[in-house]
Amino acid sequence: MNEKRQLSEAEKQKILAQHGRECFVDGEPIPNDEPIEFHHIKPFSSGGPTNLNNIAPVCKRHHRTIGTMSLQEYRDKIELSKFFESEEPKYLDDLIRYKNKHCGERLNYEIKEGHISLYYKDSKHDFPLYTCPTTNWKYFYGTLPVKFIGNDRELQPRPLREPNLWKLYRHFQINTQISPSICRIDDNGNLLLFDGQHKAASQIWAGRSMVECKVYINPDKRTLKETNLDAHGTYRQMSFYSHELMQKYADIFGEDWTEYMDTKGEKSELGFYNFLFHSKQKTWAQAKNEIALALYKEIVDDKLNKLSKYLSEKHRGRKQPLTFARLKKTFFQYMLVPPPVNDEFESNTYFRKDERRNLVKLMTIIAEEGLEAKWAPERADAAHKKAERIFSAGAIRAWVILLRDTINAHLRNYTDEQRAHFFYRFIPDEEFIYFRQFTKKIFEHKIWDDPDPSGEIAARLAKDDATTAKSLFDEKELNVQWVLGV
Ligand SMILES: [Zn+2]
């Protein structure tokens, strides 16, 4: 606790009388044989004398892991991790409903000369109206009740991200919000927020019932969409899995890893994951991400991995068939066990040694059979066109799954557990001779050379989802039986 002075016994009793003998973090009673510790509820930023109203009891266990957070922040962090726990993406609407119950209610308004009247809380609220000299769009600024706000799915289709939200939440605990979130209101009174959603969400998460907004009155959606895309152009291009970002993550991982290795006891990925949450104040999602990215980076940076040569992030200057984001959606998603796993490490430099080695070997086979001496955008000949088809977005997804299923059938992995862990154990070199044959056979299928005058095949293979290319595979009988030749 950021104490300016020690609490006296009388003061402690006063706080206990107010809160009871229970931990402020989870409301659990603190056992009589355990010490009661005290911590500030709101961030202690004013530097003034300790205000007793801002102090609450906390159990020893929570106090040890609270770090520099206030009790309120710690409680909100735990709750936020819970909110993001499921794999389902979470949108602004979900958060508003979670915190505020009501979301997206219609707002009655009237436009008069030079101002707009909004009707809420049983009264009329007037705001001056401005006109954009370029587009002639009308807009106003206002701090508006949360219940009228909804997520603008058309202009802002992205879900919320836990790390962004948490960072901003902490930021706004001690800083003011400089610029408002941007919304539009349509003829029916739907107030839709399309820019600055994390800003708004973090304020709502902190308990605010009003949100600062700049609101456009019924603007042309198409123009607004383009404007919004332009404004985010640089941000959007910076793929989350860009190489630079991966490097940054790897550095953080390295520091955290060293620190974790210095702690006592058995070491495992699960242990590291818990360490990141409890001792490094990361969210579960951040912890998982940190481990996953370290694993991906090891695989991509492995000198033996020939497929890495074909990543646009690593080799700019000419068109490449693959990106990190694509690898993540295919090889990493379908061929690696999602972190954290609970096995003890064999040594402190290697984790998932076999799994990494297996995937690197397979990726190299894929580079050799599908791209080497074939991928040549400058020639754009038949071999290159075939490679392009093989490495189109939906096609990769479909054949990575097909290759995985074929390997599983070949290895006689029958249980779900065996299938999910198929690359997680040592696989002898001889087996990779088979894996190469399967790869070759998949790449030899006529689907990659079939004439495509209408462009239908190309379109279906390019569709970046899990089903479109698969259904084409099914029609053309490109399946496990065919690859195995049974
Ligand atoms: Zn506690």
Short mmCIF file of C-alpha atoms and ligand atoms in Angstrom, two decimals:
data_model
loop_
_atom_site.label_atom_id
_atom_site.label_comp_id
_atom_site.label_asym_id
_atom_site.label_seq_id
_atom_site.Cartn_x
_atom_site.Cartn_y
_atom_site.Cartn_z
CA MET A 1 0.00 0.00 0.00
CA ASN A 2 1.15 3.42 -0.95
CA GLU A 3 1.00 4.61 2.62
CA LYS A 4 2.09 8.02 3.72
CA ARG A 5 1.89 6.82 7.30
CA GLN A 6 0.96 3.70 9.24
CA LEU A 7 -2.66 3.17 10.20
CA SER A 8 -3.30 3.33 13.94
CA GLU A 9 -5.11 0.50 15.69
CA ALA A 10 -8.18 2.73 16.15
CA GLU A 11 -8.24 3.57 12.46
CA LYS A 12 -8.02 -0.09 11.54
CA GLN A 13 -10.98 -0.84 13.77
CA LYS A 14 -12.93 1.96 12.13
CA ILE A 15 -12.26 0.52 8.66
CA LEU A 16 -13.22 -2.97 9.83
CA ALA A 17 -16.44 -1.64 11.33
CA GLN A 18 -17.29 -0.23 7.93
CA HIS A 19 -16.29 -3.19 5.73
CA GLY A 20 -16.48 -6.18 8.05
CA ARG A 21 -13.74 -8.76 8.33
CA GLU A 22 -13.79 -9.66 4.66
CA CYS A 23 -11.46 -9.27 1.73
CA PHE A 24 -12.47 -6.39 -0.51
CA VAL A 25 -11.31 -8.24 -3.62
CA ASP A 26 -13.71 -11.16 -3.53
CA GLY A 27 -15.86 -10.54 -0.46
CA GLU A 28 -14.62 -13.73 1.20
CA PRO A 29 -14.28 -13.62 5.01
CA ILE A 30 -10.72 -13.39 6.29
CA PRO A 31 -10.16 -16.29 8.74
CA ASN A 32 -9.46 -15.33 12.34
CA ASP A 33 -6.01 -16.90 12.31
CA GLU A 34 -4.95 -14.86 9.28
CA PRO A 35 -3.65 -11.31 9.39
CA ILE A 36 -5.79 -8.52 7.95
CA GLU A 37 -3.97 -6.23 5.58
CA PHE A 38 -5.12 -2.87 4.29
CA HIS A 39 -5.00 -1.32 0.86
CA HIS A 40 -6.39 1.75 -0.91
CA ILE A 41 -9.59 1.31 -2.93
CA LYS A 42 -9.07 4.00 -5.53
CA PRO A 43 -5.64 4.81 -6.99
CA PHE A 44 -3.61 6.80 -4.53
CA SER A 45 -2.61 9.61 -6.81
CA SER A 46 -3.40 12.81 -4.95
CA GLY A 47 -0.53 12.32 -2.55
CA GLY A 48 -2.68 13.71 0.26
CA PRO A 49 -3.13 12.15 3.67
CA THR A 50 -4.54 8.65 3.82
CA ASN A 51 -8.30 8.98 3.69
CA LEU A 52 -9.95 6.24 5.73
CA ASN A 53 -12.87 6.06 3.32
CA ASN A 54 -10.41 5.01 0.65
CA ILE A 55 -8.98 2.07 2.64
CA ALA A 56 -10.37 -1.44 2.83
CA PRO A 57 -9.32 -4.77 4.34
CA VAL A 58 -7.74 -7.36 2.05
CA CYS A 59 -6.52 -10.91 2.64
CA LYS A 60 -2.84 -11.75 2.57
CA ARG A 61 -3.07 -13.84 -0.59
CA HIS A 62 -4.64 -11.08 -2.69
CA HIS A 63 -2.45 -8.39 -1.18
CA ARG A 64 0.65 -10.25 -2.28
CA THR A 65 -0.38 -10.23 -5.95
CA ILE A 66 -2.02 -6.82 -6.17
CA GLY A 67 1.19 -5.05 -7.22
CA THR A 68 0.70 -1.38 -7.99
CA MET A 69 -3.04 -1.69 -8.53
CA SER A 70 -5.67 -0.26 -6.25
CA LEU A 71 -8.32 -2.60 -4.84
CA GLN A 72 -10.92 -1.29 -7.24
CA GLU A 73 -8.57 -1.83 -10.17
CA TYR A 74 -7.68 -5.32 -9.03
CA ARG A 75 -11.32 -6.25 -8.66
CA ASP A 76 -12.12 -4.80 -12.06
CA LYS A 77 -9.20 -6.66 -13.60
CA ILE A 78 -10.39 -10.00 -12.31
CA GLU A 79 -13.88 -9.23 -13.52
CA LEU A 80 -12.59 -8.10 -16.90
CA SER A 81 -10.66 -11.34 -17.37
CA LYS A 82 -13.84 -13.23 -16.59
CA PHE A 83 -15.78 -11.14 -19.08
CA PHE A 84 -13.29 -12.08 -21.81
CA GLU A 85 -12.88 -15.68 -20.67
CA SER A 86 -14.95 -17.37 -23.35
CA GLU A 87 -13.57 -17.67 -26.87
CA GLU A 88 -16.55 -15.72 -28.22
CA PRO A 89 -15.58 -12.23 -29.38
CA LYS A 90 -16.96 -9.45 -27.21
CA TYR A 91 -18.38 -6.26 -28.64
CA LEU A 92 -19.14 -2.87 -27.14
CA ASP A 93 -22.82 -3.84 -26.92
CA ASP A 94 -21.95 -6.89 -24.83
CA LEU A 95 -19.95 -4.78 -22.43
CA ILE A 96 -22.65 -2.11 -22.10
CA ARG A 97 -25.29 -4.76 -21.46
CA TYR A 98 -23.02 -6.44 -18.90
CA LYS A 99 -22.34 -3.23 -17.02
CA ASN A 100 -25.43 -1.21 -17.63
CA LYS A 101 -28.21 -3.70 -18.48
CA HIS A 102 -29.72 -1.32 -21.02
CA CYS A 103 -28.07 -0.75 -24.36
CA GLY A 104 -28.99 0.80 -27.68
CA GLU A 105 -32.23 2.45 -26.55
CA ARG A 106 -33.66 4.92 -29.01
CA LEU A 107 -32.95 8.55 -28.36
CA ASN A 108 -35.66 11.07 -29.22
CA TYR A 109 -34.34 14.22 -30.77
CA GLU A 110 -35.40 17.30 -32.63
CA ILE A 111 -33.29 19.52 -34.80
CA LYS A 112 -33.90 23.24 -34.55
CA GLU A 113 -32.09 26.20 -36.02
CA GLY A 114 -28.52 25.99 -34.74
CA HIS A 115 -29.12 23.38 -32.05
CA ILE A 116 -30.36 19.87 -31.34
CA SER A 117 -32.73 18.95 -28.51
CA LEU A 118 -32.36 15.53 -26.94
CA TYR A 119 -35.01 14.07 -24.68
CA TYR A 120 -33.83 11.93 -21.80
CA LYS A 121 -34.07 11.76 -18.01
CA ASP A 122 -37.51 13.37 -18.30
CA SER A 123 -36.19 16.58 -19.68
CA LYS A 124 -34.94 18.34 -22.77
CA HIS A 125 -31.22 18.86 -23.31
CA ASP A 126 -30.03 21.33 -25.92
CA PHE A 127 -26.65 21.17 -27.64
CA PRO A 128 -25.27 23.61 -30.21
CA LEU A 129 -25.12 22.18 -33.72
CA TYR A 130 -22.08 22.58 -35.97
CA THR A 131 -21.69 22.06 -39.70
CA CYS A 132 -18.64 20.46 -41.29
CA PRO A 133 -17.50 22.90 -44.02
CA THR A 134 -16.31 20.03 -46.26
CA THR A 135 -19.20 17.58 -46.13
CA ASN A 136 -21.95 19.82 -44.79
CA TRP A 137 -22.69 17.16 -42.19
CA LYS A 138 -24.21 18.41 -38.96
CA TYR A 139 -22.76 17.32 -35.64
CA PHE A 140 -22.72 18.12 -31.94
CA TYR A 141 -20.71 17.32 -28.83
CA GLY A 142 -22.37 15.87 -25.76
CA THR A 143 -21.89 13.70 -22.72
CA LEU A 144 -24.68 11.19 -23.20
CA PRO A 145 -26.24 8.37 -21.14
CA VAL A 146 -24.72 4.96 -21.85
CA LYS A 147 -28.07 3.25 -22.39
CA PHE A 148 -28.59 5.04 -25.71
CA ILE A 149 -25.27 3.92 -27.12
CA GLY A 150 -24.91 0.92 -29.41
CA ASN A 151 -22.04 -0.53 -31.36
CA ASP A 152 -21.91 0.51 -35.02
CA ARG A 153 -21.40 -2.92 -36.56
CA GLU A 154 -21.46 -1.52 -40.08
CA LEU A 155 -18.62 0.92 -39.59
CA GLN A 156 -16.81 -0.74 -36.74
CA PRO A 157 -17.01 -4.52 -37.06
CA ARG A 158 -14.07 -5.32 -34.78
CA PRO A 159 -14.61 -6.82 -31.33
CA LEU A 160 -13.12 -5.37 -28.16
CA ARG A 161 -9.62 -6.39 -27.13
CA GLU A 162 -8.90 -7.07 -23.50
CA PRO A 163 -5.33 -5.63 -23.42
CA ASN A 164 -6.43 -2.35 -25.05
CA LEU A 165 -9.35 -2.06 -22.72
CA TRP A 166 -7.28 -2.71 -19.61
CA LYS A 167 -4.57 -0.27 -20.63
CA LEU A 168 -7.11 2.50 -21.22
CA TYR A 169 -9.01 1.64 -18.06
CA ARG A 170 -5.86 2.17 -16.00
CA HIS A 171 -4.98 5.27 -17.98
CA PHE A 172 -8.35 6.88 -17.23
CA GLN A 173 -8.00 6.12 -13.54
CA ILE A 174 -5.52 8.98 -13.35
CA ASN A 175 -5.87 10.86 -16.64
CA THR A 176 -8.62 12.81 -18.30
CA GLN A 177 -10.19 11.78 -21.58
CA ILE A 178 -8.94 14.28 -24.10
CA SER A 179 -10.99 13.44 -27.19
CA PRO A 180 -14.52 12.06 -27.35
CA SER A 181 -15.74 8.85 -28.98
CA ILE A 182 -17.34 9.36 -32.38
CA CYS A 183 -20.93 8.36 -33.12
CA ARG A 184 -23.66 8.87 -35.65
CA ILE A 185 -27.37 9.12 -35.00
CA ASP A 186 -29.88 7.96 -37.62
CA ASP A 187 -33.46 9.03 -38.33
CA ASN A 188 -34.80 6.45 -35.91
CA GLY A 189 -32.75 7.73 -32.99
CA ASN A 190 -30.18 4.92 -32.99
CA LEU A 191 -26.99 6.32 -31.53
CA LEU A 192 -24.16 4.25 -33.02
CA LEU A 193 -20.58 4.51 -31.86
CA PHE A 194 -18.01 3.77 -34.56
CA ASP A 195 -14.72 5.22 -33.38
CA GLY A 196 -13.04 5.24 -29.98
CA GLN A 197 -14.86 2.17 -28.75
CA HIS A 198 -12.12 1.09 -26.35
CA LYS A 199 -12.08 4.56 -24.83
CA ALA A 200 -15.82 4.44 -24.24
CA ALA A 201 -15.77 0.82 -23.11
CA SER A 202 -13.04 1.41 -20.53
CA GLN A 203 -14.95 4.34 -19.05
CA ILE A 204 -18.15 2.29 -18.90
CA TRP A 205 -16.18 -0.55 -17.32
CA ALA A 206 -15.00 1.89 -14.66
CA GLY A 207 -18.63 2.60 -13.84
CA ARG A 208 -19.40 5.75 -15.78
CA SER A 209 -23.00 6.12 -16.87
CA MET A 210 -22.32 8.93 -19.34
CA VAL A 211 -20.01 8.88 -22.36
CA GLU A 212 -18.37 11.82 -24.08
CA CYS A 213 -19.36 11.83 -27.74
CA LYS A 214 -19.07 13.72 -30.96
CA VAL A 215 -22.23 12.82 -32.87
CA TYR A 216 -22.89 13.19 -36.61
CA ILE A 217 -26.52 13.57 -37.58
CA ASN A 218 -27.41 11.01 -40.21
CA PRO A 219 -24.24 11.33 -42.31
CA ASP A 220 -23.72 9.52 -45.60
CA LYS A 221 -22.69 6.06 -44.43
CA ARG A 222 -20.57 5.12 -47.40
CA THR A 223 -18.45 8.27 -47.23
CA LEU A 224 -18.14 7.90 -43.49
CA LYS A 225 -17.03 4.31 -43.86
CA GLU A 226 -14.26 5.30 -46.25
CA THR A 227 -13.20 8.18 -44.03
CA ASN A 228 -13.04 5.85 -41.06
CA LEU A 229 -11.00 3.29 -42.98
CA ASP A 230 -8.58 5.98 -44.10
CA ALA A 231 -8.17 7.28 -40.59
CA HIS A 232 -7.29 3.80 -39.44
CA GLY A 233 -5.27 2.89 -42.49
CA THR A 234 -1.90 2.88 -40.81
CA TYR A 235 -3.27 1.09 -37.79
CA ARG A 236 -5.05 -1.53 -39.86
CA GLN A 237 -1.98 -2.32 -41.88
CA MET A 238 -0.06 -2.99 -38.73
CA SER A 239 -1.19 -6.55 -38.41
CA PHE A 240 -1.23 -7.75 -34.85
CA TYR A 241 1.14 -10.51 -35.80
CA SER A 242 3.55 -8.31 -37.63
CA HIS A 243 7.15 -9.29 -37.26
CA GLU A 244 8.06 -6.18 -35.29
CA LEU A 245 5.32 -6.75 -32.81
CA MET A 246 6.30 -10.37 -32.51
CA GLN A 247 9.85 -9.28 -31.75
CA LYS A 248 8.57 -6.91 -29.09
CA TYR A 249 6.52 -9.69 -27.55
CA ALA A 250 9.51 -11.99 -27.66
CA ASP A 251 11.58 -9.49 -25.67
CA ILE A 252 8.89 -9.20 -23.02
CA PHE A 253 8.56 -12.97 -23.00
CA GLY A 254 12.31 -13.29 -22.48
CA GLU A 255 12.28 -11.05 -19.42
CA ASP A 256 9.23 -12.68 -17.88
CA TRP A 257 10.65 -16.10 -18.64
CA THR A 258 13.95 -15.41 -16.88
CA GLU A 259 12.09 -14.09 -13.87
CA TYR A 260 9.83 -17.13 -13.78
CA MET A 261 12.80 -19.49 -14.04
CA ASP A 262 14.22 -17.89 -10.89
CA THR A 263 11.16 -18.80 -8.87
CA LYS A 264 11.08 -22.01 -6.85
CA GLY A 265 9.42 -25.29 -7.76
CA GLU A 266 8.56 -27.30 -10.85
CA LYS A 267 8.40 -25.44 -14.12
CA SER A 268 5.68 -25.76 -16.69
CA GLU A 269 3.85 -23.68 -19.26
CA LEU A 270 0.83 -23.66 -16.97
CA GLY A 271 3.04 -22.46 -14.12
CA PHE A 272 4.39 -19.66 -16.32
CA TYR A 273 0.84 -18.75 -17.34
CA ASN A 274 -0.19 -18.45 -13.68
CA PHE A 275 2.97 -16.49 -12.94
CA LEU A 276 2.13 -13.96 -15.67
CA PHE A 277 -1.31 -13.42 -14.21
CA HIS A 278 -0.48 -13.32 -10.53
CA SER A 279 2.96 -11.76 -10.43
CA LYS A 280 3.09 -9.74 -13.64
CA GLN A 281 -0.47 -8.39 -13.54
CA LYS A 282 -1.26 -9.65 -17.03
CA THR A 283 -4.69 -10.75 -18.09
CA TRP A 284 -5.26 -14.42 -18.87
CA ALA A 285 -5.62 -13.51 -22.53
CA GLN A 286 -2.32 -11.61 -22.48
CA ALA A 287 -0.60 -14.52 -20.74
CA LYS A 288 -1.88 -17.00 -23.29
CA ASN A 289 -0.91 -14.71 -26.12
CA GLU A 290 2.57 -14.20 -24.76
CA ILE A 291 3.20 -17.95 -24.66
CA ALA A 292 1.61 -18.58 -28.06
CA LEU A 293 3.62 -15.83 -29.76
CA ALA A 294 6.86 -17.09 -28.25
CA LEU A 295 6.06 -20.52 -29.61
CA TYR A 296 5.17 -19.17 -33.07
CA LYS A 297 8.31 -17.11 -33.15
CA GLU A 298 10.50 -20.10 -32.29
CA ILE A 299 8.95 -22.02 -35.18
CA VAL A 300 9.14 -19.20 -37.69
CA ASP A 301 12.69 -18.21 -36.75
CA ASP A 302 13.98 -21.78 -36.81
CA LYS A 303 16.83 -21.84 -39.32
CA LEU A 304 15.63 -25.18 -40.67
CA ASN A 305 12.17 -23.85 -41.47
CA LYS A 306 12.18 -23.32 -45.21
CA LEU A 307 8.59 -22.08 -45.28
CA SER A 308 9.63 -18.94 -43.39
CA LYS A 309 11.38 -17.75 -46.54
CA TYR A 310 7.93 -17.28 -48.05
CA LEU A 311 6.55 -14.96 -45.37
CA SER A 312 5.88 -11.43 -46.56
CA GLU A 313 6.86 -9.99 -43.18
CA LYS A 314 10.28 -11.62 -43.29
CA HIS A 315 11.02 -11.16 -46.95
CA ARG A 316 9.67 -7.99 -48.41
CA GLY A 317 10.44 -6.75 -51.87
CA ARG A 318 8.51 -9.33 -53.78
CA LYS A 319 5.10 -10.89 -53.54
CA GLN A 320 5.03 -13.76 -51.03
CA PRO A 321 2.45 -16.51 -50.64
CA LEU A 322 2.18 -16.35 -46.83
CA THR A 323 1.81 -14.02 -43.85
CA PHE A 324 2.12 -14.56 -40.09
CA ALA A 325 -1.61 -14.05 -39.76
CA ARG A 326 -2.16 -16.85 -42.29
CA LEU A 327 0.19 -19.22 -40.44
CA LYS A 328 -1.65 -18.47 -37.25
CA LYS A 329 -5.00 -19.35 -38.82
CA THR A 330 -3.69 -22.55 -40.36
CA PHE A 331 -0.58 -24.43 -39.18
CA PHE A 332 -0.50 -22.93 -35.69
CA GLN A 333 -4.21 -23.25 -35.11
CA TYR A 334 -4.64 -26.76 -36.43
CA MET A 335 -1.33 -28.39 -35.64
CA LEU A 336 -0.26 -27.07 -32.24
CA VAL A 337 -1.74 -27.78 -28.82
CA PRO A 338 -3.13 -24.46 -27.56
CA PRO A 339 -1.19 -23.09 -24.55
CA PRO A 340 -0.84 -23.54 -21.70
CA VAL A 341 0.03 -27.22 -21.37
CA ASN A 342 0.75 -28.68 -17.96
CA ASP A 343 3.88 -30.78 -18.52
CA GLU A 344 7.05 -30.08 -16.67
CA PHE A 345 9.84 -28.62 -18.81
CA GLU A 346 12.73 -30.87 -19.65
CA SER A 347 15.12 -27.93 -19.54
CA ASN A 348 14.82 -24.20 -19.21
CA THR A 349 15.60 -23.34 -22.81
CA TYR A 350 13.35 -25.80 -24.55
CA PHE A 351 9.68 -26.00 -24.38
CA ARG A 352 7.63 -28.12 -26.75
CA LYS A 353 10.85 -29.35 -28.33
CA ASP A 354 9.23 -32.23 -30.21
CA GLU A 355 6.21 -30.29 -31.32
CA ARG A 356 8.31 -27.46 -32.69
CA ARG A 357 10.68 -29.85 -34.45
CA ASN A 358 7.81 -31.78 -36.02
CA LEU A 359 6.06 -28.70 -37.31
CA VAL A 360 9.28 -27.16 -38.66
CA LYS A 361 9.99 -30.40 -40.53
CA LEU A 362 6.50 -30.51 -42.00
CA MET A 363 6.57 -26.83 -42.98
CA THR A 364 9.88 -27.42 -44.73
CA ILE A 365 8.39 -30.33 -46.68
CA ILE A 366 5.56 -28.02 -47.73
CA ALA A 367 8.01 -25.37 -48.92
CA GLU A 368 9.99 -27.96 -50.86
CA GLU A 369 7.01 -29.61 -52.49
CA GLY A 370 4.78 -26.61 -53.03
CA LEU A 371 6.95 -23.53 -53.48
CA GLU A 372 10.61 -24.15 -54.21
CA ALA A 373 11.37 -23.73 -57.92
CA LYS A 374 7.66 -23.02 -58.40
CA TRP A 375 6.83 -19.73 -56.69
CA ALA A 376 7.96 -17.07 -59.18
CA PRO A 377 5.71 -14.01 -59.36
CA GLU A 378 8.10 -12.40 -61.85
CA ARG A 379 7.58 -15.31 -64.29
CA ALA A 380 3.92 -15.92 -63.47
CA ASP A 381 4.06 -19.18 -65.42
CA ALA A 382 1.90 -22.29 -65.00
CA ALA A 383 3.90 -23.59 -62.03
CA HIS A 384 3.55 -20.26 -60.25
CA LYS A 385 -0.18 -20.06 -60.98
CA LYS A 386 -0.61 -23.52 -59.52
CA ALA A 387 1.31 -22.51 -56.38
CA GLU A 388 -0.85 -19.41 -56.11
CA ARG A 389 -3.96 -21.57 -56.17
CA ILE A 390 -2.55 -23.94 -53.56
CA PHE A 391 -1.62 -21.06 -51.27
CA SER A 392 -4.84 -19.06 -51.59
CA ALA A 393 -6.47 -18.22 -48.27
CA GLY A 394 -9.25 -20.80 -48.05
CA ALA A 395 -7.26 -23.53 -49.82
CA ILE A 396 -4.45 -23.50 -47.21
CA ARG A 397 -6.96 -23.83 -44.42
CA ALA A 398 -8.60 -26.79 -46.10
CA TRP A 399 -5.43 -28.69 -47.02
CA VAL A 400 -3.71 -28.07 -43.68
CA ILE A 401 -6.68 -29.76 -42.04
CA LEU A 402 -6.67 -32.50 -44.68
CA LEU A 403 -2.96 -33.11 -44.14
CA ARG A 404 -3.44 -33.22 -40.38
CA ASP A 405 -6.34 -35.68 -40.69
CA THR A 406 -4.34 -37.83 -43.10
CA ILE A 407 -1.37 -37.93 -40.70
CA ASN A 408 -3.70 -38.83 -37.85
CA ALA A 409 -5.24 -41.64 -39.88
CA HIS A 410 -1.79 -42.88 -40.86
CA LEU A 411 -0.55 -42.78 -37.25
CA ARG A 412 -3.73 -44.55 -36.14
CA ASN A 413 -4.65 -41.82 -33.69
CA TYR A 414 -8.19 -42.70 -32.78
CA THR A 415 -8.96 -40.72 -29.64
CA ASP A 416 -9.60 -36.98 -29.61
CA GLU A 417 -6.73 -36.62 -27.18
CA GLN A 418 -4.28 -38.37 -29.54
CA ARG A 419 -5.54 -36.31 -32.46
CA ALA A 420 -5.18 -33.01 -30.64
CA HIS A 421 -1.64 -33.90 -29.51
CA PHE A 422 -0.49 -35.57 -32.73
CA PHE A 423 2.60 -33.38 -33.12
CA TYR A 424 3.24 -32.96 -29.42
CA ARG A 425 5.36 -36.09 -29.08
CA PHE A 426 8.47 -37.39 -30.76
CA ILE A 427 7.87 -38.68 -34.29
CA PRO A 428 10.67 -40.68 -35.94
CA ASP A 429 12.19 -39.42 -39.21
CA GLU A 430 10.83 -42.41 -41.18
CA GLU A 431 7.31 -41.15 -40.65
CA PHE A 432 8.17 -37.88 -42.37
CA ILE A 433 8.81 -39.85 -45.56
CA TYR A 434 5.12 -40.67 -45.49
CA PHE A 435 4.17 -37.11 -44.59
CA ARG A 436 6.10 -35.97 -47.68
CA GLN A 437 4.21 -38.43 -49.84
CA PHE A 438 0.88 -37.14 -48.51
CA THR A 439 1.90 -33.55 -49.18
CA LYS A 440 3.06 -34.40 -52.70
CA LYS A 441 -0.15 -36.20 -53.42
CA ILE A 442 -2.32 -33.33 -52.20
CA PHE A 443 -0.34 -30.89 -54.36
CA GLU A 444 -0.64 -33.21 -57.36
CA HIS A 445 -4.43 -33.23 -57.30
CA LYS A 446 -6.06 -31.91 -60.48
CA ILE A 447 -7.96 -29.28 -58.49
CA TRP A 448 -4.85 -27.07 -58.72
CA ASP A 449 -4.62 -27.33 -62.53
CA ASP A 450 -8.28 -27.59 -63.54
CA PRO A 451 -9.22 -24.98 -66.14
CA ASP A 452 -11.13 -22.18 -64.51
CA PRO A 453 -12.50 -19.91 -67.23
CA SER A 454 -15.23 -18.41 -65.05
CA GLY A 455 -12.87 -17.95 -62.10
CA GLU A 456 -15.19 -19.98 -59.89
CA ILE A 457 -12.52 -22.37 -58.60
CA ALA A 458 -10.17 -19.50 -57.76
CA ALA A 459 -12.97 -17.67 -55.97
CA ARG A 460 -13.96 -20.66 -53.88
CA LEU A 461 -10.36 -21.43 -52.91
CA ALA A 462 -9.72 -17.81 -52.01
CA LYS A 463 -12.68 -17.46 -49.65
CA ASP A 464 -11.08 -17.10 -46.23
CA ASP A 465 -13.39 -19.32 -44.22
CA ALA A 466 -13.33 -22.89 -43.02
CA THR A 467 -16.01 -24.35 -45.28
CA THR A 468 -15.98 -22.98 -48.85
CA ALA A 469 -12.71 -24.55 -50.03
CA LYS A 470 -13.51 -27.71 -48.07
CA SER A 471 -16.78 -28.17 -49.97
CA LEU A 472 -14.86 -27.86 -53.26
CA PHE A 473 -12.39 -30.48 -51.99
CA ASP A 474 -15.34 -32.75 -51.25
CA GLU A 475 -16.82 -32.29 -54.72
CA LYS A 476 -13.48 -33.09 -56.35
CA GLU A 477 -12.88 -36.01 -54.00
CA LEU A 478 -9.76 -34.54 -52.49
CA ASN A 479 -10.04 -36.28 -49.13
CA VAL A 480 -8.15 -38.50 -46.67
CA GLN A 481 -9.05 -41.74 -48.51
CA TRP A 482 -7.75 -40.38 -51.79
CA VAL A 483 -4.51 -39.12 -50.23
CA LEU A 484 -3.91 -42.45 -48.48
CA GLY A 485 -4.82 -44.30 -51.66
CA VAL A 486 -7.33 -46.57 -50.00
ZN ZN B 1 -8.70 -11.92 -0.77
#
